[in-house]
CSV table of C-alpha atoms in Angstrom, one decimal:
chain,number,residue,atom,x,y,z
A,1,MET,CA,13.2,27.0,-1.4
A,2,PHE,CA,13.2,25.1,-4.8
A,3,GLY,CA,10.5,25.5,-7.4
A,4,ARG,CA,7.9,26.8,-5.0
A,5,SER,CA,4.6,28.0,-6.7
A,6,LYS,CA,3.7,31.6,-5.9
A,7,LEU,CA,0.2,30.6,-5.0
A,8,THR,CA,2.0,28.5,-2.0
A,9,SER,CA,3.0,31.4,-0.2
A,10,SER,CA,-0.1,33.5,-1.0
A,11,SER,CA,-2.2,35.0,1.6
A,12,LEU,CA,-5.5,33.6,2.7
A,13,VAL,CA,-7.4,36.2,1.1
A,14,GLY,CA,-5.6,35.8,-2.0
A,15,ARG,CA,-6.3,32.1,-1.9
A,16,ILE,CA,-10.0,32.7,-1.6
A,17,VAL,CA,-10.1,35.2,-4.4
A,18,SER,CA,-8.3,32.9,-6.5
A,19,LEU,CA,-10.7,30.1,-5.8
A,20,ALA,CA,-13.7,32.3,-6.5
A,21,ILE,CA,-12.6,33.4,-9.8
A,22,MET,CA,-11.7,29.7,-10.7
A,23,SER,CA,-15.2,28.7,-9.6
A,24,ILE,CA,-16.5,31.3,-11.9
A,25,PHE,CA,-14.6,30.1,-15.0
A,26,LEU,CA,-14.8,26.3,-14.3
A,27,VAL,CA,-18.6,26.4,-15.0
A,28,ASN,CA,-18.0,26.3,-18.7
A,29,LEU,CA,-14.5,25.1,-19.1
A,30,SER,CA,-13.8,21.6,-20.6
A,31,ASP,CA,-11.9,18.8,-19.3
A,32,ALA,CA,-9.2,19.4,-21.7
A,33,PHE,CA,-8.6,22.9,-20.2
A,34,PHE,CA,-8.7,21.3,-16.7
A,35,VAL,CA,-5.9,19.1,-17.7
A,36,SER,CA,-3.9,21.8,-19.6
A,37,LYS,CA,-3.9,24.6,-17.0
A,38,THR,CA,-2.0,22.6,-14.5
A,39,LYS,CA,0.1,25.4,-12.9
A,40,TRP,CA,-3.3,26.8,-11.1
A,41,GLY,CA,-3.7,23.3,-9.4
A,42,LYS,CA,-0.4,22.9,-7.7
A,43,SER,CA,-0.8,24.6,-4.4
A,44,LEU,CA,-4.8,24.4,-4.5
A,45,SER,CA,-4.8,20.6,-5.7
A,46,GLY,CA,-7.7,19.3,-3.3
A,47,ASP,CA,-9.8,22.7,-3.6
A,48,PHE,CA,-9.3,22.7,-7.6
A,49,ARG,CA,-10.4,19.0,-7.9
A,50,LEU,CA,-13.5,19.5,-5.8
A,51,LEU,CA,-14.3,22.8,-7.6
A,52,HIS,CA,-14.1,21.1,-11.0
A,53,ALA,CA,-16.3,18.2,-9.9
A,54,ILE,CA,-18.9,20.7,-8.6
A,55,ASN,CA,-19.1,22.8,-11.7
A,56,ARG,CA,-19.2,20.0,-14.2
A,57,LYS,CA,-22.7,19.6,-15.6
A,58,ASP,CA,-22.4,16.2,-17.5
A,59,ASP,CA,-24.8,13.4,-16.8
A,60,GLY,CA,-23.7,11.3,-14.0
A,61,GLN,CA,-21.3,13.7,-12.8
A,62,SER,CA,-23.3,15.4,-9.9
A,63,SER,CA,-22.3,12.9,-7.3
A,64,SER,CA,-18.7,12.5,-8.1
A,65,VAL,CA,-17.9,15.3,-5.6
A,66,SER,CA,-19.3,13.6,-2.8
A,67,VAL,CA,-17.8,10.2,-3.8
A,68,TYR,CA,-14.4,11.8,-4.1
A,69,SER,CA,-14.7,13.7,-0.9
A,70,ASN,CA,-15.5,10.7,1.0
A,71,LYS,CA,-12.8,8.8,-0.2
A,72,LEU,CA,-10.4,11.4,0.6
A,73,LYS,CA,-11.5,11.9,4.1
A,74,ILE,CA,-11.0,8.0,4.5
A,75,LEU,CA,-7.7,8.3,3.1
A,76,HIS,CA,-6.4,11.2,5.3
A,77,ASN,CA,-7.9,9.5,8.4
A,78,SER,CA,-6.2,6.2,7.8
A,79,GLU,CA,-2.6,7.1,6.3
A,80,LYS,CA,-0.8,7.6,9.6
A,81,LEU,CA,0.3,3.9,9.1
A,82,SER,CA,0.1,2.1,5.9
A,83,LEU,CA,1.1,-1.1,4.6
A,84,ALA,CA,3.6,-0.9,1.4
A,85,PRO,CA,2.7,-2.7,-1.5
A,86,MET,CA,5.0,-5.8,-2.0
A,87,MET,CA,4.6,-8.2,-5.0
A,88,GLU,CA,3.6,-11.7,-3.9
A,89,TYR,CA,2.6,-10.5,-0.2
A,90,THR,CA,0.1,-7.9,-0.1
A,91,ASP,CA,-2.5,-9.9,-1.7
A,92,ARG,CA,-6.2,-9.9,-0.5
A,93,HIS,CA,-5.5,-12.7,2.0
A,94,PHE,CA,-2.8,-10.7,3.6
A,95,ARG,CA,-4.6,-7.7,3.6
A,96,TYR,CA,-7.6,-9.4,5.0
A,97,MET,CA,-5.4,-10.7,7.9
A,98,LEU,CA,-4.0,-7.2,8.7
A,99,ARG,CA,-7.5,-5.8,8.8
A,100,LEU,CA,-8.2,-8.1,11.7
A,101,ILE,CA,-5.3,-6.8,13.4
A,102,SER,CA,-5.8,-3.0,12.8
A,103,LYS,CA,-9.1,-1.4,11.8
A,104,ASN,CA,-7.4,1.8,10.8
A,105,THR,CA,-4.1,1.0,8.9
A,106,LEU,CA,-4.1,2.0,5.2
A,107,LEU,CA,-3.7,-1.2,3.1
A,108,TYR,CA,-1.8,-1.1,-0.4
A,109,SER,CA,-2.3,-3.9,-2.9
A,110,GLU,CA,0.4,-5.6,-4.9
A,111,MET,CA,1.1,-3.5,-7.9
A,112,VAL,CA,-1.1,-4.4,-10.9
A,113,ALA,CA,0.1,-3.9,-14.4
A,114,ALA,CA,-2.1,-1.3,-16.0
A,115,ASN,CA,-1.6,-3.0,-19.6
A,116,ALA,CA,-2.8,-6.4,-17.9
A,117,LEU,CA,-6.1,-4.8,-16.7
A,118,ALA,CA,-6.7,-2.8,-20.0
A,119,TRP,CA,-6.1,-6.1,-21.9
A,120,GLU,CA,-8.4,-8.2,-19.9
A,121,MET,CA,-11.0,-5.5,-20.2
A,122,GLU,CA,-11.7,-6.6,-23.6
A,123,GLU,CA,-12.1,-10.4,-22.7
A,124,GLU,CA,-15.7,-11.8,-22.1
A,125,ASP,CA,-14.3,-13.9,-19.0
A,126,ASP,CA,-13.6,-11.5,-16.1
A,127,PHE,CA,-11.6,-14.3,-14.2
A,128,GLN,CA,-8.4,-12.3,-14.4
A,129,ILE,CA,-9.8,-9.1,-13.5
A,130,ARG,CA,-11.3,-10.7,-10.4
A,131,ARG,CA,-8.0,-12.3,-9.4
A,132,PHE,CA,-6.1,-8.9,-9.7
A,133,LEU,CA,-8.7,-6.7,-7.8
A,134,SER,CA,-10.9,-8.9,-5.6
A,135,GLN,CA,-10.7,-8.0,-1.8
A,136,GLY,CA,-11.5,-10.2,1.2
A,137,GLN,CA,-15.4,-10.6,1.2
A,138,MET,CA,-16.0,-11.9,5.0
A,139,ALA,CA,-15.7,-8.1,6.2
A,140,SER,CA,-15.2,-4.8,4.6
A,141,GLU,CA,-11.4,-4.2,3.5
A,142,GLY,CA,-11.6,-0.7,4.6
A,143,ALA,CA,-9.2,2.0,3.7
A,144,SER,CA,-7.3,0.5,0.9
A,145,VAL,CA,-5.4,1.5,-2.2
A,146,LEU,CA,-4.9,-0.2,-5.5
A,147,GLN,CA,-1.4,0.3,-6.8
A,148,LEU,CA,-1.2,0.4,-10.6
A,149,GLY,CA,2.2,0.2,-12.5
A,150,GLY,CA,2.6,1.5,-16.2
A,151,SER,CA,3.7,4.4,-18.4
A,152,ASP,CA,0.9,4.6,-21.2
A,153,PRO,CA,-1.9,7.2,-20.3
A,154,VAL,CA,-4.6,5.3,-22.2
A,155,GLN,CA,-4.0,2.0,-20.6
A,156,LEU,CA,-3.7,3.7,-17.3
A,157,SER,CA,-7.1,5.6,-17.7
A,158,LYS,CA,-8.7,2.1,-18.7
A,159,ALA,CA,-7.3,0.3,-15.6
A,160,SER,CA,-8.3,3.3,-13.2
A,161,SER,CA,-12.0,3.0,-14.6
A,162,ILE,CA,-12.1,-0.7,-14.1
A,163,VAL,CA,-11.1,-0.1,-10.3
A,164,ALA,CA,-12.9,3.0,-9.5
A,165,LEU,CA,-16.3,2.5,-11.7
A,166,ASP,CA,-17.1,-1.2,-11.3
A,167,GLU,CA,-20.9,-1.4,-11.7
A,168,ALA,CA,-21.2,-4.6,-9.8
A,169,ARG,CA,-19.3,-3.1,-6.9
A,170,ARG,CA,-17.1,-6.1,-6.5
A,171,TRP,CA,-14.3,-4.0,-5.1
A,172,ASP,CA,-14.1,-0.7,-3.2
A,173,TYR,CA,-10.6,0.9,-3.2
A,174,THR,CA,-10.2,4.2,-1.4
A,175,ALA,CA,-7.6,5.5,-3.8
A,176,ILE,CA,-5.4,4.5,-6.7
A,177,ASN,CA,-1.6,4.8,-6.7
A,178,LEU,CA,0.9,5.4,-9.6
A,179,ASN,CA,4.1,3.1,-8.8
A,180,CYS,CA,7.2,5.6,-9.5
A,181,GLY,CA,9.3,3.6,-7.2
A,182,CYS,CA,10.0,0.2,-8.1
A,183,PRO,CA,13.6,-0.4,-9.2
A,184,SER,CA,13.2,-4.0,-10.5
A,185,PRO,CA,14.8,-4.5,-13.8
A,186,LYS,CA,11.7,-6.1,-15.1
A,187,VAL,CA,9.5,-3.0,-14.2
A,188,ALA,CA,12.2,-0.1,-14.3
A,189,GLY,CA,14.2,-1.6,-17.1
A,190,LYS,CA,12.1,-3.6,-19.7
A,191,GLY,CA,9.0,-2.2,-18.5
A,192,CYS,CA,10.0,1.6,-18.6
A,193,PHE,CA,7.9,2.5,-15.6
A,194,GLY,CA,8.2,2.0,-11.9
A,195,ALA,CA,11.4,4.2,-10.7
A,196,ALA,CA,12.2,5.0,-14.2
A,197,LEU,CA,9.4,7.6,-14.4
A,198,MET,CA,11.2,9.6,-11.9
A,199,LYS,CA,13.2,10.5,-14.8
A,200,ASP,CA,10.2,12.2,-16.6
A,201,PRO,CA,8.1,14.0,-14.2
A,202,LYS,CA,5.9,15.5,-17.1
A,203,LEU,CA,4.9,12.1,-18.2
A,204,VAL,CA,4.1,11.3,-14.6
A,205,LYS,CA,1.8,14.3,-14.6
A,206,GLN,CA,0.2,13.2,-17.7
A,207,LEU,CA,-0.4,9.8,-16.5
A,208,THR,CA,-2.0,10.8,-13.1
A,209,SER,CA,-4.3,13.1,-14.8
A,210,ALA,CA,-5.3,10.3,-17.3
A,211,MET,CA,-5.9,8.2,-14.2
A,212,TYR,CA,-7.9,10.7,-12.5
A,213,GLN,CA,-10.0,11.2,-15.6
A,214,GLY,CA,-10.4,7.5,-15.9
A,215,THR,CA,-12.1,7.5,-12.4
A,216,ASN,CA,-14.6,10.0,-13.6
A,217,GLY,CA,-13.3,12.3,-10.8
A,218,GLU,CA,-14.3,9.8,-8.2
A,219,SER,CA,-11.0,8.5,-6.8
A,220,PRO,CA,-8.0,10.2,-5.2
A,221,ILE,CA,-4.7,9.5,-7.1
A,222,THR,CA,-1.4,9.2,-5.1
A,223,VAL,CA,2.3,8.6,-6.4
A,224,LYS,CA,4.7,6.5,-4.5
A,225,CYS,CA,8.2,7.4,-5.5
A,226,ARG,CA,11.9,7.2,-4.3
A,227,ILE,CA,14.1,10.5,-3.2
A,228,GLY,CA,15.7,10.2,-6.6
A,229,THR,CA,17.7,8.0,-8.9
A,230,ASP,CA,21.5,7.2,-9.6
A,231,ASP,CA,21.0,9.8,-12.7
A,232,ASP,CA,20.7,12.4,-10.1
A,233,ASN,CA,23.8,13.9,-8.2
A,234,PHE,CA,23.0,11.5,-5.5
A,235,GLU,CA,26.4,12.3,-3.4
A,236,ASP,CA,25.3,15.8,-3.0
A,237,ASP,CA,22.2,16.1,-0.7
A,238,ASN,CA,21.1,19.7,-1.8
A,239,ALA,CA,21.3,18.5,-5.5
A,240,LEU,CA,19.3,15.5,-4.7
A,241,TYR,CA,16.7,17.3,-2.9
A,242,SER,CA,16.4,19.9,-5.7
A,243,SER,CA,15.9,17.1,-8.0
A,244,MET,CA,13.1,15.3,-5.8
A,245,CYS,CA,11.4,18.8,-5.3
A,246,HIS,CA,11.4,19.2,-9.1
A,247,PHE,CA,9.6,15.9,-9.5
A,248,VAL,CA,7.1,16.5,-6.8
A,249,ASP,CA,6.3,20.0,-7.7
A,250,THR,CA,6.0,19.0,-11.4
A,251,VAL,CA,3.6,16.2,-10.7
A,252,ALA,CA,1.5,18.1,-8.3
A,253,SER,CA,1.0,21.0,-10.5
A,254,ASN,CA,-1.8,19.0,-12.3
A,255,GLY,CA,-4.0,19.7,-9.6
A,256,VAL,CA,-4.7,15.9,-9.2
A,257,VAL,CA,-1.9,14.6,-6.9
A,258,ASP,CA,-1.0,16.1,-3.6
A,259,ASN,CA,-0.3,12.9,-1.8
A,260,PHE,CA,3.3,11.2,-2.1
A,261,GLN,CA,4.8,8.3,-0.4
A,262,VAL,CA,8.3,8.7,-0.5
A,263,HIS,CA,10.8,5.8,-0.1
A,264,ALA,CA,14.0,7.5,1.6
A,265,ARG,CA,16.6,5.8,-0.7
A,266,ILE,CA,17.6,6.5,-4.4
A,267,ALA,CA,16.9,3.9,-6.9
A,268,ILE,CA,20.0,2.6,-8.6
A,269,LEU,CA,19.1,1.9,-12.2
A,270,ASN,CA,22.2,2.0,-14.0
A,271,ARG,CA,23.8,-1.0,-12.1
A,272,LYS,CA,22.6,-4.6,-11.9
A,273,LEU,CA,21.3,-4.7,-8.5
A,274,SER,CA,18.2,-6.9,-7.6
A,275,PRO,CA,15.1,-5.3,-5.8
A,276,ALA,CA,16.3,-6.5,-2.4
A,277,GLN,CA,19.7,-4.9,-3.0
A,278,ASN,CA,18.1,-1.7,-4.0
A,279,ARG,CA,16.0,-1.9,-0.8
A,280,SER,CA,19.4,-1.9,1.4
A,281,VAL,CA,22.4,-0.9,-0.5
A,282,PRO,CA,21.5,2.9,-1.1
A,283,PRO,CA,21.7,4.7,2.2
A,284,LEU,CA,18.6,5.9,4.0
A,285,LYS,CA,18.2,9.6,3.9
A,286,TYR,CA,15.3,10.4,6.2
A,287,HIS,CA,16.0,14.1,6.6
A,288,LEU,CA,15.4,14.8,3.1
A,289,VAL,CA,11.9,13.5,3.1
A,290,HIS,CA,11.3,15.4,6.5
A,291,ARG,CA,12.5,18.5,4.8
A,292,LEU,CA,10.0,18.0,2.0
A,293,ALA,CA,7.2,17.5,4.4
A,294,ARG,CA,8.2,20.7,6.0
A,295,GLU,CA,8.8,22.7,3.1
A,296,PHE,CA,5.5,21.6,1.0
A,297,PRO,CA,2.9,21.8,3.8
A,298,GLU,CA,0.3,22.0,1.0
A,299,LEU,CA,1.0,18.3,0.2
A,300,ARG,CA,0.6,15.2,2.3
A,301,ILE,CA,4.0,13.4,2.5
A,302,SER,CA,4.4,9.9,3.8
A,303,ILE,CA,7.9,8.2,4.5
A,304,ASN,CA,9.1,5.0,3.8
A,305,GLY,CA,12.3,2.7,4.2
A,306,GLY,CA,13.7,0.9,7.0
A,307,ILE,CA,11.1,1.2,9.4
A,308,ASP,CA,10.6,-1.7,11.4
A,309,SER,CA,8.3,-1.3,14.2
A,310,LEU,CA,5.6,0.9,16.1
A,311,GLN,CA,8.2,2.4,18.3
A,312,GLU,CA,10.2,3.7,15.1
A,313,VAL,CA,6.9,4.9,13.6
A,314,LEU,CA,6.5,7.2,16.6
A,315,GLN,CA,9.9,8.3,16.5
A,316,GLN,CA,9.4,9.3,12.8
A,317,TYR,CA,6.4,11.5,14.1
A,318,LYS,CA,8.5,12.9,16.8
A,319,GLN,CA,11.4,13.9,14.3
A,320,CYS,CA,9.1,15.3,11.9
A,321,PRO,CA,5.3,16.1,13.2
A,322,GLU,CA,4.7,17.4,9.6
A,323,LEU,CA,4.8,13.9,8.1
A,324,SER,CA,1.1,12.7,7.2
A,325,GLY,CA,2.0,9.1,7.0
A,326,VAL,CA,4.7,6.2,7.8
A,327,MET,CA,4.6,3.5,5.3
A,328,ILE,CA,6.1,0.0,6.3
A,329,GLY,CA,6.5,-3.2,4.1
A,330,ARG,CA,9.2,-5.8,5.3
A,331,ALA,CA,8.2,-5.5,9.0
A,332,PHE,CA,4.7,-6.2,8.2
A,333,ALA,CA,5.4,-9.1,6.1
A,334,ALA,CA,8.0,-10.5,8.6
A,335,ALA,CA,6.2,-10.0,12.0
A,336,PRO,CA,2.5,-8.5,11.4
A,337,TRP,CA,1.5,-9.0,15.2
A,338,GLN,CA,3.7,-6.4,16.3
A,339,PHE,CA,1.5,-3.8,14.9
A,340,SER,CA,-1.7,-5.0,16.7
A,341,SER,CA,-1.3,-2.0,19.2
A,342,ALA,CA,-1.6,0.5,16.0
A,343,ASP,CA,-5.0,1.6,16.6
A,344,LYS,CA,-4.4,2.4,20.1
A,345,LEU,CA,-1.0,4.1,19.8
A,346,LEU,CA,-1.4,6.0,16.5
A,347,TYR,CA,-5.1,6.5,15.9
A,348,GLY,CA,-6.0,6.8,19.8
A,349,LEU,CA,-8.7,4.1,19.7
A,350,ASN,CA,-9.4,2.2,22.8
A,351,ALA,CA,-10.7,-1.4,23.1
A,352,GLU,CA,-14.3,0.2,23.6
A,353,GLN,CA,-14.2,2.1,20.4
A,354,GLY,CA,-12.9,-0.7,18.2
A,355,THR,CA,-14.9,-3.1,16.4
A,356,THR,CA,-15.8,-6.7,16.5
A,357,ASP,CA,-13.7,-7.2,13.4
A,358,THR,CA,-10.4,-6.1,15.4
A,359,VAL,CA,-9.4,-9.3,17.3
A,360,LYS,CA,-8.1,-9.5,20.9
A,361,HIS,CA,-5.7,-12.1,20.4
A,362,ARG,CA,-4.2,-14.6,17.7
A,363,MET,CA,-6.5,-17.5,18.5
A,364,GLU,CA,-9.3,-15.1,17.4
A,365,LEU,CA,-7.5,-13.9,14.5
A,366,LEU,CA,-7.0,-17.5,13.1
A,367,GLU,CA,-10.7,-18.3,13.8
A,368,LYS,CA,-12.0,-15.2,11.8
A,369,PHE,CA,-9.4,-15.8,9.2
A,370,GLY,CA,-10.4,-19.4,8.9
A,371,LYS,CA,-14.0,-18.2,7.7
A,372,HIS,CA,-12.1,-16.2,5.0
A,373,ALA,CA,-10.2,-19.2,4.0
A,374,ASP,CA,-12.9,-21.5,3.6
A,375,ARG,CA,-15.0,-18.9,1.6
A,376,GLU,CA,-12.0,-18.4,-0.7
A,377,GLU,CA,-11.6,-22.1,-1.4
A,378,LYS,CA,-15.0,-22.6,-2.1
A,379,ILE,CA,-14.9,-20.0,-4.8
A,380,TRP,CA,-11.5,-20.7,-6.3
A,381,GLY,CA,-10.7,-24.2,-5.2
A,382,ALA,CA,-8.2,-25.4,-2.9
A,383,GLN,CA,-5.6,-26.7,-5.2
A,384,LYS,CA,-5.4,-23.1,-6.9
A,385,ILE,CA,-5.3,-21.0,-3.8
A,386,ARG,CA,-4.7,-22.6,-0.6
A,387,ARG,CA,-0.9,-21.9,-0.5
A,388,MET,CA,-1.4,-18.3,-1.2
A,389,ILE,CA,-4.1,-18.2,1.5
A,390,LEU,CA,-1.8,-20.0,4.1
A,391,LYS,CA,0.9,-17.8,3.2
A,392,ALA,CA,-0.8,-14.9,4.9
A,393,ILE,CA,-0.9,-16.2,8.4
A,394,GLN,CA,2.7,-17.8,8.5
A,395,PRO,CA,4.4,-15.0,10.1
A,396,ILE,CA,2.1,-14.1,12.8
A,397,PHE,CA,3.8,-16.0,15.4
A,398,HIS,CA,7.3,-15.0,14.5
A,399,GLY,CA,9.7,-15.4,17.5
A,400,GLU,CA,7.5,-17.3,19.5
A,401,LYS,CA,8.3,-20.8,20.7
A,402,ASN,CA,7.6,-23.5,18.2
A,403,ALA,CA,6.4,-20.9,15.5
A,404,LYS,CA,8.7,-22.9,12.8
A,405,ARG,CA,6.8,-26.0,13.6
A,406,PHE,CA,3.5,-24.1,13.1
A,407,ARG,CA,4.8,-22.8,9.6
A,408,ILE,CA,5.8,-26.3,8.8
A,409,ALA,CA,2.6,-27.6,9.8
A,410,LEU,CA,0.8,-25.0,7.5
A,411,ASP,CA,3.1,-25.9,4.6
A,412,GLU,CA,2.1,-29.6,5.0
A,413,ILE,CA,-1.5,-28.4,4.8
A,414,GLY,CA,-0.9,-26.3,1.9
A,415,GLY,CA,0.2,-29.4,0.0
A,416,LEU,CA,-2.5,-31.7,0.6
A,417,PRO,CA,-4.9,-30.9,-2.3
A,418,LYS,CA,-2.1,-31.5,-4.8
A,419,LYS,CA,-0.8,-34.6,-2.9
A,420,ASP,CA,-4.4,-36.0,-2.8
A,421,GLN,CA,-4.9,-35.5,-6.3
A,422,GLN,CA,-1.6,-37.0,-7.5
A,423,GLY,CA,-2.2,-40.0,-5.3
A,424,GLY,CA,-5.6,-40.5,-6.6
A,425,ILE,CA,-6.9,-40.1,-2.9
A,426,ASP,CA,-10.9,-39.6,-2.8
A,427,LYS,CA,-10.8,-38.5,0.9
A,428,GLU,CA,-12.9,-35.9,2.4
A,429,ARG,CA,-10.7,-33.8,4.6
A,430,PRO,CA,-11.7,-31.2,7.2
A,431,PRO,CA,-12.4,-27.7,6.4
A,432,LEU,CA,-9.2,-25.6,6.0
A,433,SER,CA,-10.3,-23.5,9.1
A,434,GLU,CA,-10.3,-26.6,11.4
A,435,MET,CA,-7.0,-27.6,10.2
A,436,ILE,CA,-5.5,-24.2,10.9
A,437,ILE,CA,-6.7,-24.1,14.2
A,438,GLN,CA,-5.5,-27.8,15.0
A,439,ALA,CA,-2.0,-26.9,13.9
A,440,ALA,CA,-2.1,-23.8,16.2
A,441,GLN,CA,-3.4,-25.9,19.0
A,442,GLU,CA,-0.9,-28.6,18.6
A,443,HIS,CA,2.2,-26.4,18.3
A,444,LEU,CA,1.6,-23.3,20.4
A,445,SER,CA,0.9,-22.4,23.9
A,446,GLU,CA,-2.2,-20.9,25.3
A,447,GLU,CA,0.0,-18.0,26.5
A,448,VAL,CA,1.1,-17.3,23.0
A,449,LEU,CA,-2.5,-17.9,21.3
A,450,PHE,CA,-4.4,-15.7,23.8
A,451,GLY,CA,-2.0,-13.1,24.6
A,452,SER,CA,-3.1,-9.6,24.2
A,453,PRO,CA,-1.8,-6.9,21.8
A,454,GLU,CA,-0.6,-4.8,24.7
A,455,GLU,CA,1.2,-7.7,26.2
A,456,TYR,CA,3.1,-8.3,23.0
A,457,TYR,CA,3.7,-4.6,22.5
A,458,GLU,CA,5.4,-4.4,26.2
A,459,LYS,CA,7.8,-7.5,25.2
A,460,SER,CA,8.7,-6.1,21.8
A,461,PHE,CA,9.4,-2.8,23.3
A,462,VAL,CA,11.8,-4.2,25.6
A,463,ALA,CA,13.2,-6.3,22.9
A,464,ASN,CA,13.8,-3.3,20.6
A,465,ASN,CA,15.4,-1.2,23.2
A,466,ASP,CA,17.9,-4.0,23.8
A,467,ASN,CA,18.6,-4.3,20.0
A,468,GLU,CA,19.4,-1.5,18.0
A,469,GLU,CA,19.8,-3.4,15.0
A,470,ARG,CA,17.0,-4.4,12.5
A,471,SER,CA,15.0,-7.1,14.0
A,472,GLU,CA,15.6,-10.7,13.4
A,473,ALA,CA,12.3,-11.2,11.8
A,474,VAL,CA,13.1,-8.6,9.0
A,475,LYS,CA,16.5,-9.9,8.6
A,476,GLU,CA,15.2,-13.2,8.1
A,477,TRP,CA,12.3,-12.1,5.9
A,478,GLN,CA,14.9,-10.1,4.0
A,479,LYS,CA,17.2,-13.3,3.1
A,480,LEU,CA,14.3,-15.3,2.2
A,481,ARG,CA,12.9,-12.5,-0.2
A,482,GLN,CA,16.5,-12.1,-1.7
A,483,GLN,CA,16.8,-15.7,-2.6
A,484,GLN,CA,13.3,-15.8,-4.1
A,485,GLU,CA,14.2,-12.5,-6.2
A,486,LEU,CA,17.5,-14.0,-7.4
A,487,SER,CA,16.0,-17.3,-8.5
A,488,ALA,CA,13.4,-15.3,-10.6
A,489,TYR,CA,16.1,-14.0,-13.0
């Protein structure tokens, strides 16, 4: 097996002895020593971090271990299914809507550039920081991860401190993720981060150590990556797997990261492909991610790429029980209600074990989301934010009769603030929540509005079995997304 630490295969007794020795030494060791002796942390990553936090004697650090361990527990309990980070989609409004659908799914933010956060940290006005980091406030966002992008350890450390150590407690993220998978020319090209970081695993190790130190040891740090890039020998699966192992093994050796979300495609960086093409042109190689999960049992590996339904999530676990999680992006963005049975099917929760925050049908979802919408408009202003709010609920009726009419109605509602201003109309309109409900009642049947998650799952299960190709919802979303991305260049 490639690059495996001897500690990985050591006996339980040897592991305990090693931990005991480390515990004694760590009492008087500095943080610099913690970062430099990274090879100790490879297969003992979780234990190493906890011992480090326990033995630090600096003021204010005594509670770090409990904060860290509590967040780690939440992370592990929620990662069976996760929402992939997607620019212009996984904002706080979309995450709020998904939290109404699933109590347990792990929610990732859009990528936030570390340099932007570090820059805004110096400004007196914190408006931009709140825009980047705010979460839905009508209910706890629950298990969630803030993804950062960058390649400068100082900036990433500053950004991580803003995320994890906010004294006003305006946000509460479970973990912080480093983007090592985005192939966008703006990110991996001009920005020299994202998937470009896979070429330099030693730098990634340094960056994640800086992020951990920036959180004062209070937040788990995870890494989202691909199976490789076109710099690797991607036509030879064994060579590609060897390169991926080298990346993972090197990054994990700092004792900070033991949790990876792996997109099962390479990133093509040396040809001009759009992000949409980079999500479809390179072939999926699930077997390499499965092998990684089996051969690195001390790490937590989540698989990502081309997975479109709950049925396919369950199939991934059937093929590879060693997986810690399955991450989905496009299918969530295209048809989120299809995951309304996730708590029951993946997390083993029945209706009685759920909470009042998890909705029983889509009318209830709209009612609860409406309260969030009204509050957000009150804080930020309708003209600035209405379209972003409404974008989150546009896909929840995909595939249903008159769903397109509902989306058109939402688009018209979204344009009202600007239209009123340009026309000089000083007319008081109903709250946004009322207009959302009115549009739904006008265009959608009671059967659709009040249908249960179980009924929808049964219908989608039949449809998926009848059609082995990618769902129409995902293909339609892909086409729209590709048009948006091409227009940006």
